[in-house]
Amino acid sequence: MTKIAEYQAYLEEFRAEVIEGLRPTLAEHLATLSDLSYSEDDDGVWAEAVVRLPRRKDPWVRRRLIIPAQGPDKDAWLAGTIFSSALTEELDLGRI
Protein backbone atom coordinates (compact mmCIF):
# COMPACT_ATOMS: atom_id res chain seq x y z
CA MET A 1 0.00 0.00 0.00
CA THR A 2 1.29 3.45 -0.86
CA LYS A 3 1.53 6.15 1.80
CA ILE A 4 -0.93 8.28 -0.18
CA ALA A 5 -3.51 5.48 -0.02
CA GLU A 6 -2.68 4.72 3.62
CA TYR A 7 -3.22 8.35 4.66
CA GLN A 8 -6.17 9.14 2.38
CA ALA A 9 -8.39 10.50 5.20
CA TYR A 10 -5.51 12.63 6.49
CA LEU A 11 -4.91 14.05 3.01
CA GLU A 12 -8.60 14.85 2.54
CA GLU A 13 -8.64 16.80 5.81
CA PHE A 14 -5.38 18.52 4.81
CA ARG A 15 -6.89 19.51 1.43
CA ALA A 16 -10.04 20.94 3.02
CA GLU A 17 -7.96 23.03 5.45
CA VAL A 18 -5.68 24.35 2.69
CA ILE A 19 -8.59 25.32 0.44
CA GLU A 20 -10.44 27.04 3.28
CA GLY A 21 -7.28 28.74 4.54
CA LEU A 22 -6.33 30.09 1.12
CA ARG A 23 -9.79 31.27 0.08
CA PRO A 24 -9.58 34.89 1.38
CA THR A 25 -6.02 35.46 0.20
CA LEU A 26 -6.66 34.03 -3.25
CA ALA A 27 -9.72 36.27 -3.61
CA GLU A 28 -7.71 39.32 -2.51
CA HIS A 29 -5.02 38.62 -5.10
CA LEU A 30 -7.49 37.56 -7.83
CA ALA A 31 -5.67 34.23 -7.86
CA THR A 32 -6.90 30.67 -8.18
CA LEU A 33 -5.69 27.38 -6.78
CA SER A 34 -5.59 25.37 -9.98
CA ASP A 35 -4.24 22.17 -8.43
CA LEU A 36 -3.36 20.60 -5.11
CA SER A 37 -1.72 17.24 -5.65
CA TYR A 38 0.31 14.70 -3.71
CA SER A 39 3.38 12.67 -4.54
CA GLU A 40 5.57 10.41 -2.50
CA ASP A 41 9.17 9.33 -2.36
CA ASP A 42 11.51 7.86 0.26
CA ASP A 43 11.18 11.04 2.35
CA GLY A 44 7.38 10.75 2.62
CA VAL A 45 4.33 12.44 1.10
CA TRP A 46 4.62 15.85 -0.55
CA ALA A 47 1.87 18.36 -1.28
CA GLU A 48 2.16 20.60 -4.32
CA ALA A 49 -0.04 23.64 -4.81
CA VAL A 50 -0.32 25.33 -8.19
CA VAL A 51 -1.59 28.90 -8.02
CA ARG A 52 -2.50 31.06 -11.01
CA LEU A 53 -2.02 34.79 -10.57
CA PRO A 54 -3.20 37.47 -13.00
CA ARG A 55 0.19 39.22 -13.06
CA ARG A 56 2.18 36.06 -13.85
CA LYS A 57 2.32 34.18 -17.11
CA ASP A 58 3.49 30.94 -15.49
CA PRO A 59 1.77 29.36 -12.48
CA TRP A 60 3.35 29.69 -9.07
CA VAL A 61 4.15 26.30 -7.51
CA ARG A 62 4.78 25.57 -3.84
CA ARG A 63 5.86 22.11 -2.69
CA ARG A 64 6.29 20.89 0.88
CA LEU A 65 6.79 17.60 2.72
CA ILE A 66 3.62 17.07 4.77
CA ILE A 67 3.95 13.46 5.94
CA PRO A 68 7.48 12.30 6.78
CA ALA A 69 8.46 8.71 5.94
CA GLN A 70 7.84 7.59 9.53
CA GLY A 71 4.27 8.97 9.47
CA PRO A 72 2.46 12.20 10.29
CA ASP A 73 4.12 14.38 12.90
CA LYS A 74 1.12 16.71 13.32
CA ASP A 75 -2.65 16.68 12.84
CA ALA A 76 -3.91 17.12 9.28
CA TRP A 77 -5.67 20.41 10.05
CA LEU A 78 -2.46 21.81 11.56
CA ALA A 79 -0.39 20.68 8.57
CA GLY A 80 -2.97 22.30 6.26
CA THR A 81 -2.97 25.51 8.29
CA ILE A 82 0.83 25.72 8.20
CA PHE A 83 0.90 25.03 4.45
CA SER A 84 -1.78 27.61 3.61
CA SER A 85 -0.26 30.17 6.01
CA ALA A 86 3.11 29.88 4.29
CA LEU A 87 1.50 30.43 0.90
CA THR A 88 -0.54 33.35 2.24
CA GLU A 89 2.55 34.99 3.68
CA GLU A 90 4.45 34.69 0.41
CA LEU A 91 1.52 36.08 -1.56
CA ASP A 92 0.96 38.97 0.86
CA LEU A 93 4.63 39.90 0.96
CA GLY A 94 4.94 39.70 -2.83
CA ARG A 95 7.72 37.11 -2.68
CA ILE A 96 6.51 35.41 -5.83
Coordinates of C-alpha atoms in Angstrom, one line a residue:
M1 CA 0.0 0.0 0.0
T2 CA 1.3 3.4 -0.9
K3 CA 1.5 6.1 1.8
I4 CA -0.9 8.3 -0.2
A5 CA -3.5 5.5 0.0
E6 CA -2.7 4.7 3.6
Y7 CA -3.2 8.3 4.7
Q8 CA -6.2 9.1 2.4
A9 CA -8.4 10.5 5.2
Y10 CA -5.5 12.6 6.5
L11 CA -4.9 14.1 3.0
E12 CA -8.6 14.8 2.5
E13 CA -8.6 16.8 5.8
F14 CA -5.4 18.5 4.8
R15 CA -6.9 19.5 1.4
A16 CA -10.0 20.9 3.0
E17 CA -8.0 23.0 5.5
V18 CA -5.7 24.3 2.7
I19 CA -8.6 25.3 0.4
E20 CA -10.4 27.0 3.3
G21 CA -7.3 28.7 4.5
L22 CA -6.3 30.1 1.1
R23 CA -9.8 31.3 0.1
P24 CA -9.6 34.9 1.4
T25 CA -6.0 35.5 0.2
L26 CA -6.7 34.0 -3.2
A27 CA -9.7 36.3 -3.6
E28 CA -7.7 39.3 -2.5
H29 CA -5.0 38.6 -5.1
L30 CA -7.5 37.6 -7.8
A31 CA -5.7 34.2 -7.9
T32 CA -6.9 30.7 -8.2
L33 CA -5.7 27.4 -6.8
S34 CA -5.6 25.4 -10.0
D35 CA -4.2 22.2 -8.4
L36 CA -3.4 20.6 -5.1
S37 CA -1.7 17.2 -5.6
Y38 CA 0.3 14.7 -3.7
S39 CA 3.4 12.7 -4.5
E40 CA 5.6 10.4 -2.5
D41 CA 9.2 9.3 -2.4
D42 CA 11.5 7.9 0.3
D43 CA 11.2 11.0 2.3
G44 CA 7.4 10.7 2.6
V45 CA 4.3 12.4 1.1
W46 CA 4.6 15.9 -0.5
A47 CA 1.9 18.4 -1.3
E48 CA 2.2 20.6 -4.3
A49 CA 0.0 23.6 -4.8
V50 CA -0.3 25.3 -8.2
V51 CA -1.6 28.9 -8.0
R52 CA -2.5 31.1 -11.0
L53 CA -2.0 34.8 -10.6
P54 CA -3.2 37.5 -13.0
R55 CA 0.2 39.2 -13.1
R56 CA 2.2 36.1 -13.8
K57 CA 2.3 34.2 -17.1
D58 CA 3.5 30.9 -15.5
P59 CA 1.8 29.4 -12.5
W60 CA 3.4 29.7 -9.1
V61 CA 4.2 26.3 -7.5
R62 CA 4.8 25.6 -3.8
R63 CA 5.9 22.1 -2.7
R64 CA 6.3 20.9 0.9
L65 CA 6.8 17.6 2.7
I66 CA 3.6 17.1 4.8
I67 CA 3.9 13.5 5.9
P68 CA 7.5 12.3 6.8
A69 CA 8.5 8.7 5.9
Q70 CA 7.8 7.6 9.5
G71 CA 4.3 9.0 9.5
P72 CA 2.5 12.2 10.3
D73 CA 4.1 14.4 12.9
K74 CA 1.1 16.7 13.3
D75 CA -2.7 16.7 12.8
A76 CA -3.9 17.1 9.3
W77 CA -5.7 20.4 10.0
L78 CA -2.5 21.8 11.6
A79 CA -0.4 20.7 8.6
G80 CA -3.0 22.3 6.3
T81 CA -3.0 25.5 8.3
I82 CA 0.8 25.7 8.2
F83 CA 0.9 25.0 4.4
S84 CA -1.8 27.6 3.6
S85 CA -0.3 30.2 6.0
A86 CA 3.1 29.9 4.3
L87 CA 1.5 30.4 0.9
T88 CA -0.5 33.3 2.2
E89 CA 2.5 35.0 3.7
E90 CA 4.5 34.7 0.4
L91 CA 1.5 36.1 -1.6
D92 CA 1.0 39.0 0.9
L93 CA 4.6 39.9 1.0
G94 CA 4.9 39.7 -2.8
R95 CA 7.7 37.1 -2.7
I96 CA 6.5 35.4 -5.8

